[in-house]
Short mmCIF file of C-alpha atoms in Angstrom, two decimals:
data_model
loop_
_atom_site.label_atom_id
_atom_site.label_comp_id
_atom_site.label_asym_id
_atom_site.label_seq_id
_atom_site.Cartn_x
_atom_site.Cartn_y
_atom_site.Cartn_z
CA UNK O 1 58.80 136.24 51.46
CA UNK O 2 56.74 136.07 48.35
CA UNK O 3 58.00 133.46 45.94
CA UNK O 4 58.61 134.92 42.52
CA UNK O 5 59.33 131.59 40.92
CA UNK O 6 57.41 128.55 42.02
CA UNK O 7 58.89 125.12 41.70
CA UNK O 8 56.16 124.05 39.31
CA UNK O 9 56.71 127.06 37.06
CA UNK O 10 60.41 126.40 37.06
CA UNK O 11 60.06 122.75 36.11
CA UNK O 12 57.43 123.51 33.48
CA UNK O 13 59.41 126.26 31.83
CA UNK O 14 62.61 124.23 31.95
CA UNK O 15 60.86 121.31 30.28
CA UNK O 16 59.24 123.53 27.66
CA UNK O 17 62.48 125.38 27.11
CA UNK O 18 64.52 122.20 26.71
CA UNK O 19 61.87 120.63 24.51
CA UNK O 20 61.64 123.71 22.31
CA UNK O 21 65.39 123.93 22.10
CA UNK O 22 65.69 120.29 21.11
CA UNK O 23 62.98 120.40 18.50
CA UNK O 24 64.57 123.56 17.14
CA UNK O 25 68.03 121.97 17.06
CA UNK O 26 66.74 118.86 15.30
CA UNK O 27 64.95 120.96 12.69
CA UNK O 28 68.10 123.00 12.15
CA UNK O 29 70.21 119.89 12.10
CA UNK O 30 68.12 118.47 9.26
CA UNK O 31 68.17 121.73 7.30
CA UNK O 32 70.74 121.54 4.47
CA UNK O 33 71.41 125.30 4.46
CA UNK O 34 72.08 125.28 8.20
CA UNK O 35 74.29 122.22 7.77
CA UNK O 36 76.31 124.23 5.26
CA UNK O 37 76.77 126.98 7.82
CA UNK O 38 77.91 124.51 10.48
CA UNK O 39 80.11 122.91 7.82
CA UNK O 40 82.07 126.15 7.53
CA UNK O 41 83.79 125.15 10.76
CA UNK O 42 84.95 121.90 9.18
CA UNK O 43 86.30 123.85 6.21
CA UNK O 44 88.08 126.08 8.70
CA UNK O 45 89.55 123.02 10.44
CA UNK O 46 90.95 121.81 7.12
CA UNK O 47 92.32 125.16 6.00
CA UNK O 48 93.80 126.09 9.37
CA UNK O 49 95.32 122.68 10.06
CA UNK O 50 96.91 122.58 6.63
CA UNK O 51 98.05 126.21 6.84
CA UNK O 52 99.47 126.24 10.37
CA UNK O 53 101.02 122.82 10.40
CA UNK O 54 104.10 121.58 8.62
CA UNK O 55 102.48 119.88 5.66
CA UNK O 56 104.82 116.91 5.79
CA UNK O 57 105.14 116.61 9.57
CA UNK O 58 105.22 112.98 10.72
CA UNK O 59 102.62 111.64 13.12
CA UNK O 60 104.09 110.52 16.45
CA UNK O 61 105.68 107.09 16.36
CA UNK O 62 105.80 104.89 19.43
CA UNK O 63 107.90 102.07 20.83
CA UNK O 64 106.91 98.38 20.87
CA UNK O 65 106.07 98.73 24.56
CA UNK O 66 103.30 101.19 23.67
CA UNK O 67 101.41 98.82 21.35
CA UNK O 68 97.77 98.04 22.24
CA UNK O 69 97.43 94.44 23.49
CA UNK O 70 94.60 93.92 21.00
CA UNK O 71 94.15 96.12 17.95
CA UNK O 72 90.43 96.72 17.70
CA UNK O 73 88.80 95.92 14.35
CA UNK O 74 85.90 98.06 13.22
CA UNK O 75 83.60 98.28 10.21
CA UNK O 76 83.77 95.17 8.02
CA UNK O 77 85.39 92.26 9.91
CA UNK O 78 85.37 89.96 6.88
CA UNK O 79 84.27 90.83 3.33
CA UNK O 80 83.09 87.20 3.00
CA UNK O 81 82.55 87.21 -0.77
CA UNK O 82 83.29 84.20 -3.01
CA UNK O 83 86.32 85.90 -4.57
CA UNK O 84 87.65 87.14 -1.27
CA UNK O 85 87.25 83.79 0.46
CA UNK O 86 88.97 82.01 -2.44
CA UNK O 87 91.90 84.40 -2.20
CA UNK O 88 92.02 84.12 1.58
CA UNK O 89 92.17 80.30 1.22
CA UNK O 90 95.53 80.67 -0.47
CA UNK O 91 96.77 83.38 1.91
CA UNK O 92 96.11 86.04 -0.73
CA UNK O 93 98.96 84.78 -2.93
CA UNK O 94 96.85 85.72 -5.98
CA UNK O 95 95.81 89.17 -4.71
CA UNK O 96 96.49 91.95 -7.18
CA UNK O 97 96.62 95.65 -6.40
CA UNK O 98 95.57 97.54 -9.52
CA UNK O 99 96.61 101.12 -10.20
CA UNK O 100 94.08 102.65 -12.58
CA UNK O 101 92.94 106.02 -13.86
CA UNK O 102 95.26 108.94 -14.40
CA UNK O 103 98.58 107.09 -14.63
CA UNK O 104 100.95 107.07 -17.60
CA UNK O 105 101.70 103.40 -16.86
CA UNK O 106 98.69 101.88 -15.11
CA UNK O 107 99.63 98.46 -13.73
CA UNK O 108 98.96 95.75 -11.20
CA UNK O 109 101.16 94.65 -8.34
CA UNK O 110 101.15 91.16 -6.88
CA UNK O 111 101.59 90.63 -3.16
CA UNK O 112 105.04 89.19 -3.85
CA UNK O 113 106.13 92.25 -5.82
CA UNK O 114 104.80 94.59 -3.12
CA UNK O 115 106.68 92.65 -0.46
CA UNK O 116 109.93 92.88 -2.44
CA UNK O 117 109.79 96.68 -2.61
CA UNK O 118 111.35 99.02 -0.01
CA UNK O 119 109.16 98.86 3.10
CA UNK O 120 108.31 101.28 5.85
CA UNK O 121 107.53 100.10 9.37
CA UNK O 122 105.85 102.52 11.76
CA UNK O 123 104.26 102.21 15.18
CA UNK O 124 101.43 104.69 15.12
CA UNK O 125 98.16 105.48 16.84
CA UNK O 126 94.84 105.08 15.09
CA UNK O 127 92.12 107.43 16.28
CA UNK O 128 88.59 106.40 15.46
CA UNK O 129 85.94 109.05 14.83
CA UNK O 130 83.98 107.33 17.61
CA UNK O 131 86.62 108.32 20.14
CA UNK O 132 88.76 105.24 20.84
CA UNK O 133 92.44 104.80 19.92
CA UNK O 134 94.70 101.83 19.27
CA UNK O 135 98.45 101.65 18.68
CA UNK O 136 99.92 99.14 16.25
CA UNK O 137 103.03 98.45 14.21
CA UNK O 138 102.37 98.64 10.49
CA UNK O 139 104.63 97.53 7.65
CA UNK O 140 103.96 98.37 4.04
CA UNK O 141 105.00 100.12 0.87
CA UNK O 142 104.95 103.91 0.76
CA UNK O 143 102.23 104.98 -1.69
CA UNK O 144 104.71 107.41 -3.23
CA UNK O 145 106.77 104.50 -4.62
CA UNK O 146 103.72 103.06 -6.38
CA UNK O 147 102.76 106.47 -7.80
CA UNK O 148 106.28 106.88 -9.19
CA UNK O 149 106.29 103.39 -10.75
CA UNK O 150 102.91 103.90 -12.41
CA UNK O 151 103.80 107.54 -13.19
CA UNK O 152 100.98 109.65 -11.81
CA UNK O 153 99.57 112.06 -14.42
CA UNK O 154 99.65 115.84 -13.95
CA UNK O 155 95.87 116.04 -14.01
CA UNK O 156 95.43 113.76 -11.00
CA UNK O 157 94.28 115.42 -7.77
CA UNK O 158 93.06 112.53 -5.65
CA UNK O 159 93.67 108.85 -5.06
CA UNK O 160 90.58 106.68 -4.61
CA UNK O 161 90.98 103.40 -2.73
CA UNK O 162 88.49 100.78 -3.88
CA UNK O 163 87.92 97.96 -1.44
CA UNK O 164 86.77 94.35 -1.61
CA UNK O 165 84.17 94.75 1.13
CA UNK O 166 80.63 96.05 1.04
CA UNK O 167 78.91 97.69 3.96
CA UNK O 168 75.12 97.80 3.89
CA UNK O 169 75.28 96.65 0.27
CA UNK O 170 77.54 99.47 -0.91
CA UNK O 171 81.18 99.04 -1.83
CA UNK O 172 83.58 100.65 0.63
CA UNK O 173 85.95 103.22 -0.75
CA UNK O 174 87.96 106.17 0.48
CA UNK O 175 90.00 108.97 -1.04
CA UNK O 176 92.90 111.22 -0.12
CA UNK O 177 94.53 114.19 -1.80
CA UNK O 178 98.08 114.21 -3.13
CA UNK O 179 99.50 115.96 -0.09
CA UNK O 180 98.59 112.95 2.01
CA UNK O 181 99.39 110.53 -0.82
CA UNK O 182 103.03 111.66 -0.93
CA UNK O 183 103.38 111.85 2.86
CA UNK O 184 106.17 109.48 3.98
CA UNK O 185 103.91 107.68 6.48
CA UNK O 186 101.15 107.04 3.94
CA UNK O 187 101.63 103.36 3.16
CA UNK O 188 99.71 100.40 1.81
CA UNK O 189 100.20 98.05 4.75
CA UNK O 190 100.32 94.25 4.66
CA UNK O 191 101.64 93.54 8.15
CA UNK O 192 100.35 94.38 11.61
CA UNK O 193 102.52 93.87 14.71
CA UNK O 194 104.97 91.71 12.77
CA UNK O 195 102.40 89.28 11.35
CA UNK O 196 100.48 89.13 8.09
CA UNK O 197 97.56 91.55 8.33
CA UNK O 198 94.59 89.72 9.95
CA UNK O 199 91.34 89.53 7.98
CA UNK O 200 89.45 91.64 10.54
CA UNK O 201 92.04 94.43 10.18
CA UNK O 202 91.89 94.52 6.37
CA UNK O 203 93.88 91.62 4.89
CA UNK O 204 95.76 91.55 2.68
CA UNK O 205 96.23 95.30 2.09
CA UNK O 206 95.00 98.40 3.87
CA UNK O 207 95.75 102.07 3.65
CA UNK O 208 97.50 103.87 6.50
CA UNK O 209 97.01 107.61 6.32
CA UNK O 210 98.30 108.78 9.68
CA UNK O 211 97.08 112.26 10.72
CA UNK O 212 93.51 111.33 9.74
CA UNK O 213 90.75 109.41 11.53
CA UNK O 214 90.20 105.68 11.17
CA UNK O 215 87.47 105.67 8.53
CA UNK O 216 89.96 107.05 5.99
CA UNK O 217 92.18 103.96 6.42
CA UNK O 218 90.50 101.80 3.77
CA UNK O 219 90.77 98.02 4.32
CA UNK O 220 90.81 95.15 1.76
CA UNK O 221 92.23 97.50 -0.90
CA UNK O 222 92.29 96.05 -4.40
CA UNK O 223 92.48 99.15 -6.60
CA UNK O 224 93.98 102.63 -6.37
CA UNK O 225 92.39 104.95 -8.90
CA UNK O 226 93.92 108.34 -9.67
CA UNK O 227 91.26 110.94 -10.50
CA UNK O 228 90.98 114.66 -11.14
CA UNK O 229 87.71 115.00 -9.23
CA UNK O 230 85.73 112.90 -6.76
CA UNK O 231 82.37 113.89 -8.25
CA UNK O 232 81.88 110.70 -10.24
CA UNK O 233 82.94 108.25 -7.55
CA UNK O 234 80.22 106.74 -5.36
CA UNK O 235 77.81 109.48 -4.34
CA UNK O 236 80.53 112.05 -4.93
CA UNK O 237 81.58 112.91 -1.40
CA UNK O 238 84.85 111.04 -1.52
CA UNK O 239 84.21 108.02 0.67
CA UNK O 240 81.77 105.45 1.98
CA UNK O 241 81.01 107.16 5.29
CA UNK O 242 81.05 110.57 3.64
CA UNK O 243 78.33 109.35 1.23
CA UNK O 244 76.31 107.31 3.72
CA UNK O 245 76.53 109.23 6.99
CA UNK O 246 77.79 112.65 5.93
CA UNK O 247 81.15 112.32 7.66
CA UNK O 248 83.71 114.92 6.66
CA UNK O 249 86.01 114.12 3.76
CA UNK O 250 88.89 115.72 5.67
CA UNK O 251 89.24 113.76 8.89
CA UNK O 252 92.13 115.52 10.62
CA UNK O 253 90.04 116.28 13.70
CA UNK J 1 91.00 161.25 40.09
CA UNK J 2 93.24 158.24 39.87
CA UNK J 3 93.87 156.25 36.71
CA UNK J 4 91.92 153.30 38.02
CA UNK J 5 88.76 155.18 38.87
CA UNK J 6 88.82 156.99 35.53
CA UNK J 7 88.77 153.63 33.85
CA UNK J 8 86.01 152.31 36.06
CA UNK J 9 82.86 152.04 34.03
CA UNK J 10 79.53 153.28 35.32
CA UNK J 11 77.96 149.94 34.56
CA UNK J 12 77.97 146.95 36.86
CA UNK J 13 78.89 144.67 33.94
CA UNK J 14 80.99 145.93 31.06
CA UNK J 15 79.63 145.54 27.52
CA UNK J 16 82.39 143.06 26.61
CA UNK J 17 81.51 140.97 29.66
CA UNK J 18 77.82 140.97 28.81
CA UNK J 19 78.27 140.03 25.16
CA UNK J 20 80.70 137.29 26.08
CA UNK J 21 78.45 136.00 28.84
CA UNK J 22 75.54 135.32 26.50
CA UNK J 23 77.58 134.11 23.53
CA UNK J 24 79.36 131.81 25.93
CA UNK J 25 76.15 130.56 27.52
CA UNK J 26 74.87 129.50 24.11
CA UNK J 27 78.22 128.00 23.06
CA UNK J 28 78.67 125.98 26.23
CA UNK J 29 75.14 124.61 26.08
CA UNK J 30 75.52 123.50 22.46
CA UNK J 31 79.04 122.21 23.06
CA UNK J 32 77.89 120.16 26.05
CA UNK J 33 74.88 118.64 24.28
CA UNK J 34 76.66 117.94 20.97
CA UNK J 35 79.60 116.63 23.01
CA UNK J 36 77.29 114.10 24.63
CA UNK J 37 76.28 112.93 21.12
CA UNK J 38 79.96 112.38 20.35
CA UNK J 39 80.48 110.62 23.68
CA UNK J 40 77.57 108.29 22.88
CA UNK J 41 79.58 106.92 19.94
CA UNK J 42 81.98 105.34 22.43
CA UNK J 43 80.82 105.77 26.04
CA UNK J 44 84.03 104.59 27.64
CA UNK J 45 86.95 106.60 29.04
CA UNK J 46 90.57 105.54 29.40
CA UNK J 47 93.88 106.81 30.71
CA UNK J 48 97.00 106.90 28.55
CA UNK J 49 97.64 107.12 24.85
CA UNK J 50 95.34 104.37 23.58
CA UNK J 51 92.12 102.72 24.68
CA UNK J 52 89.37 100.73 22.98
CA UNK J 53 86.88 98.02 23.85
CA UNK J 54 89.50 95.47 24.86
CA UNK J 55 91.29 97.87 27.20
CA UNK J 56 90.36 98.81 30.74
CA UNK J 57 88.04 101.81 30.90
CA UNK J 58 88.05 103.71 34.19
CA UNK J 59 84.55 104.90 33.42
CA UNK J 60 81.94 103.45 31.14
CA UNK J 61 78.24 103.66 30.47
CA UNK J 62 76.77 100.33 29.46
CA UNK J 63 73.54 98.52 29.08
CA UNK J 64 71.95 95.13 29.27
CA UNK J 65 68.56 94.53 27.63
CA UNK J 66 66.75 95.54 30.82
CA UNK J 67 69.18 97.83 32.59
CA UNK J 68 71.42 100.82 32.04
CA UNK J 69 74.43 101.36 34.23
CA UNK J 70 77.33 103.67 34.92
CA UNK J 71 80.56 102.02 35.97
CA UNK J 72 83.36 103.87 37.81
CA UNK J 73 86.29 101.50 38.28
CA UNK J 74 84.68 98.49 39.96
CA UNK J 75 81.59 100.31 41.16
CA UNK J 76 78.47 99.80 39.11
CA UNK J 77 75.56 102.18 39.54
CA UNK J 78 72.12 101.37 38.13
CA UNK J 79 71.07 104.22 35.85
CA UNK J 80 68.08 102.66 34.12
CA UNK J 81 65.81 105.34 32.73
CA UNK J 82 68.58 107.90 32.56
CA UNK J 83 71.82 106.44 31.15
CA UNK J 84 72.33 103.40 28.95
CA UNK J 85 68.70 102.31 28.96
CA UNK J 86 65.92 104.88 28.66
CA UNK J 87 62.68 105.62 26.85
CA UNK J 88 62.43 108.17 24.07
CA UNK J 89 59.41 110.49 23.68
CA UNK J 90 57.50 107.71 21.89
CA UNK J 91 58.16 105.29 24.73
CA UNK J 92 60.68 103.21 22.79
CA UNK J 93 63.60 101.84 24.78
CA UNK J 94 66.99 103.12 23.65
CA UNK J 95 70.38 101.93 24.82
CA UNK J 96 72.67 104.83 23.95
CA UNK J 97 74.52 106.29 26.90
CA UNK J 98 73.03 109.78 27.19
CA UNK J 99 69.31 110.17 26.46
CA UNK J 100 67.95 112.16 23.52
CA UNK J 101 66.83 115.12 25.64
CA UNK J 102 70.47 115.74 26.61
CA UNK J 103 72.01 115.57 23.15
CA UNK J 104 72.17 117.64 19.96
CA UNK J 105 70.72 116.39 17.71
CA UNK J 106 68.25 114.44 19.86
CA UNK J 107 68.59 111.44 17.53
CA UNK J 108 71.95 109.74 17.06
CA UNK J 109 74.08 111.26 14.31
CA UNK J 110 77.79 111.41 15.01
CA UNK J 111 78.43 113.45 11.86
CA UNK J 112 75.85 116.10 12.80
CA UNK J 113 76.95 116.14 16.42
CA UNK J 114 80.53 116.76 15.35
CA UNK J 115 79.49 119.52 13.00
CA UNK J 116 77.57 121.36 15.76
CA UNK J 117 80.47 120.80 18.13
CA UNK J 118 83.22 122.17 15.88
CA UNK J 119 81.18 125.16 14.72
CA UNK J 120 80.46 126.29 18.27
CA UNK J 121 83.99 125.36 19.35
CA UNK J 122 85.31 127.97 16.93
CA UNK J 123 82.93 130.65 18.21
CA UNK J 124 83.68 129.70 21.81
CA UNK J 125 87.48 129.79 21.31
CA UNK J 126 87.43 133.10 19.46
CA UNK J 127 85.05 134.52 22.08
CA UNK J 128 87.25 133.42 24.97
CA UNK J 129 90.34 134.91 23.34
CA UNK J 130 88.63 138.25 22.62
CA UNK J 131 87.18 138.37 26.14
CA UNK J 132 90.59 137.73 27.70
CA UNK J 133 92.28 140.39 25.60
CA UNK J 134 89.49 142.91 26.15
CA UNK J 135 89.31 142.21 29.89
CA UNK J 136 93.02 142.84 30.37
CA UNK J 137 92.73 145.93 28.24
CA UNK J 138 89.79 147.43 30.12
CA UNK J 139 91.26 146.21 33.42
CA UNK J 140 88.25 144.04 34.32
CA UNK J 141 90.63 141.25 35.32
CA UNK J 142 93.03 143.47 37.29
CA UNK J 143 90.26 145.44 39.01
CA UNK J 144 87.62 142.82 39.71
CA UNK J 145 89.18 139.39 39.57
CA UNK J 146 92.74 139.87 40.82
CA UNK J 147 93.29 138.38 44.27
CA UNK J 148 94.15 141.11 46.77
CA UNK J 149 96.10 140.55 49.98
CA UNK J 150 92.94 140.72 52.10
CA UNK J 151 91.35 138.03 49.92
CA UNK J 152 94.06 135.58 50.96
CA UNK J 153 93.54 136.08 54.72
CA UNK J 154 92.47 132.71 56.19
CA UNK J 155 89.73 134.40 58.20
CA UNK J 156 88.30 135.94 55.06
CA UNK J 157 88.44 132.69 53.12
CA UNK J 158 86.78 130.85 56.02
CA UNK J 159 83.97 133.39 56.37
CA UNK J 160 83.35 133.43 52.64
CA UNK J 161 83.31 129.63 52.46
CA UNK J 162 80.87 129.40 55.36
CA UNK J 163 78.56 131.92 53.75
CA UNK J 164 78.59 130.03 50.46
CA UNK J 165 78.10 126.66 52.11
CA UNK J 166 75.05 127.96 53.96
CA UNK J 167 73.78 129.54 50.75
CA UNK J 168 73.71 132.90 52.48
CA UNK J 169 73.83 135.20 49.56
CA UNK J 170 73.58 138.92 49.88
CA UNK J 171 71.12 140.69 47.68
CA UNK J 172 73.28 141.68 44.75
CA UNK J 173 72.21 145.29 44.90
CA UNK J 174 74.25 145.66 48.06
CA UNK J 175 77.32 143.73 46.93
CA UNK J 176 80.47 145.72 46.32
CA UNK J 177 82.91 143.47 44.56
CA UNK J 178 83.52 139.82 44.12
CA UNK J 179 84.33 137.86 47.27
CA UNK J 180 87.22 135.43 47.45
CA UNK J 181 85.20 132.34 46.49
CA UNK J 182 83.73 134.15 43.49
CA UNK J 183 87.14 135.39 42.40
CA UNK J 184 88.72 131.96 42.67
CA UNK J 185 85.81 130.37 40.78
CA UNK J 186 85.92 132.88 37.95
CA UNK J 187 89.71 132.73 37.69
CA UNK J 188 89.59 128.93 37.75
CA UNK J 189 86.92 128.77 35.06
CA UNK J 190 88.25 131.48 32.74
CA UNK J 191 91.97 130.77 32.98
CA UNK J 192 92.10 127.05 33.72
CA UNK J 193 88.93 125.12 32.87
CA UNK J 194 87.99 126.81 29.61
CA UNK J 195 91.54 126.73 28.16
CA UNK J 196 91.82 123.08 29.25
CA UNK J 197 88.61 122.32 27.36
CA UNK J 198 90.09 123.83 24.18
CA UNK J 199 93.52 122.21 24.56
CA UNK J 200 92.17 118.72 25.35
CA UNK J 201 89.79 119.13 22.42
CA UNK J 202 92.66 119.93 20.08
CA UNK J 203 94.71 117.08 21.57
CA UNK J 204 92.15 114.61 20.22
CA UNK J 205 92.84 115.69 16.62
CA UNK J 206 95.34 113.38 14.87
CA UNK J 207 96.44 116.21 12.55
CA UNK J 208 97.05 118.59 15.46
CA UNK J 209 98.97 115.89 17.34
CA UNK J 210 101.19 115.22 14.32
CA UNK J 211 102.23 118.86 14.22
CA UNK J 212 102.24 119.54 17.94
CA UNK J 213 102.71 116.25 19.82
CA UNK J 214 103.07 118.26 23.02
CA UNK J 215 99.29 118.81 22.90
CA UNK J 216 98.47 115.26 23.87
CA UNK J 217 101.74 114.71 25.76
CA UNK J 218 100.96 117.35 28.40
CA UNK J 219 97.75 115.54 29.24
CA UNK J 220 99.38 112.11 29.34
CA UNK J 221 98.20 110.84 25.96
CA UNK J 222 95.22 111.15 23.67
CA UNK J 223 92.84 109.02 25.71
CA UNK J 224 93.81 110.89 28.88
CA UNK J 225 93.07 114.13 27.05
CA UNK J 226 89.66 112.73 26.10
CA UNK J 227 88.99 111.78 29.74
CA UNK J 228 90.06 115.21 30.98
CA UNK J 229 87.89 116.86 28.30
CA UNK J 230 84.92 114.96 29.72
CA UNK J 231 85.77 115.61 33.39
CA UNK J 232 86.35 119.33 32.76
CA UNK J 233 83.01 119.51 30.93
CA UNK J 234 81.25 118.16 34.02
CA UNK J 235 83.09 120.53 36.33
CA UNK J 236 81.72 123.27 34.07
CA UNK J 237 78.23 121.81 34.45
CA UNK J 238 78.74 121.92 38.22
CA UNK J 239 79.90 125.53 37.99
CA UNK J 240 76.83 126.30 35.91
CA UNK J 241 74.48 124.74 38.47
CA UNK J 242 76.03 126.66 41.36
CA UNK J 243 76.03 129.81 39.26
CA UNK J 244 72.31 129.42 38.51
CA UNK J 245 71.55 128.64 42.16
CA UNK J 246 73.34 131.82 43.26
CA UNK J 247 71.52 133.88 40.67
CA UNK J 248 68.19 132.49 41.84
CA UNK J 249 69.04 133.21 45.48
CA UNK J 250 70.28 136.74 44.89
CA UNK J 251 67.42 138.19 42.90
CA UNK J 252 67.24 136.52 39.50
CA UNK J 253 65.27 139.24 37.73
CA UNK J 254 67.75 141.98 38.61
CA UNK J 255 70.69 139.71 37.86
CA UNK J 256 69.46 138.84 34.38
CA UNK J 257 68.47 142.45 33.70
CA UNK J 258 71.95 143.63 34.69
CA UNK J 259 73.66 140.99 32.61
CA UNK J 260 71.67 142.22 29.61
CA UNK J 261 71.59 146.00 30.12
CA UNK J 262 74.65 146.47 32.30
CA UNK J 263 73.12 147.74 35.53
CA UNK J 264 74.55 150.40 37.74
CA UNK J 265 77.83 149.91 39.54
CA UNK J 266 77.85 150.44 43.27
CA UNK J 267 81.01 152.35 44.19
CA UNK J 268 83.10 150.32 46.54
CA UNK J 269 83.74 151.76 49.96
CA UNK J 270 87.42 152.58 50.17
#
């Protein structure tokens, strides 16, 4: 039988084909217009998830038996600045959470005042964009209570969480819209698994925004700024990883 | 003329089948390669609801400075040069799990990998849905893929299995319908594997899980869903390899020509 396809020809064409495909994909991947086209799918994820789902549906809550033996820390493990270390030395007794921007009554909350407010405790699963998951018990103040105390202005559309840590020299920050801000499970947490929040997990305060991936859950939070638009914050994409690595602002998937 | 034969197209492959075949081929290739980029971000797989570096991974790709390895349970396989420790096109040693030639993009960018993945996931899911609807409508599934009583006969299954195992493939021009192994493979892929890929993919989304916890529950938790997503992807790769082998053995030029232009259907002997 005459061979139509020789082994050598097959290997050569496969290599060329794969190489060409890869070079082509990389070129496309670096092309902003093509990125916009691919990005349509992310827009669709956001629109469809918000449209099909119950907008206030709670994320699954688990029992104590389901908690991860060790809650993995990621990103900054310790902000390690002079101010932060000084505050950590006194167990963050002097930490202030400032509410700034579009509030009728902008104000600061001490750790003691936050701890004296109504609390919510929830055992939830954190899903990292990298793929891993960890379950932990979080206790904190629902963001809604703080927004009501500081009286959020009509013009506000987003909350920006400014953090005490820097990654690669840039301050970490994140943002959420008001739908997530008023969600009952969206809390500013100060306890993990019944203990004060460890430094590596974001002491003394971190955001919990269940239903979104881990990078949205800002750690070391010292200021919540209410804004009408995200354009003037950081590089304008709404968060550290969004600015630096082009992660999606909406991290529901 | 009976209803069924009226509906029988003249072509070997229906237009809907051909369009779907090629759209799907592109989608699955991009989904696999961008999926490997995403996997590289955390090359460990777990069972259950949670799982991270401190938890036991049933499968992991890892590396030491000089060696790459794949670990299944307690078994460690040296994969230097291929997984966990390999050289890029400039000869530089990299320690990501899957090498650049297998990923989209070929450099490491989780954000870009995810964007490729979700874009083609939409096209793939819409394509699969349309194909299923169309194939019920034009009776492709009932006529060509449905298991008939003779297909289930043990003797038939045995003969078909033997033929496949020995790679004895008839020239396609003489083939009348799908044999039992082909039918079971296509049914398994179209109605089980591909839907499982979509459902386990959705089960990894925290927003989807909040609204439909059953998504991750049916797979035994989010990390189980992630493991099954990965396993199902490699079963699809296996299917692809066998599929390509069969095409090569049964006259690749005709096969590709027919899958593009339709080809002529050989009337089955009644």
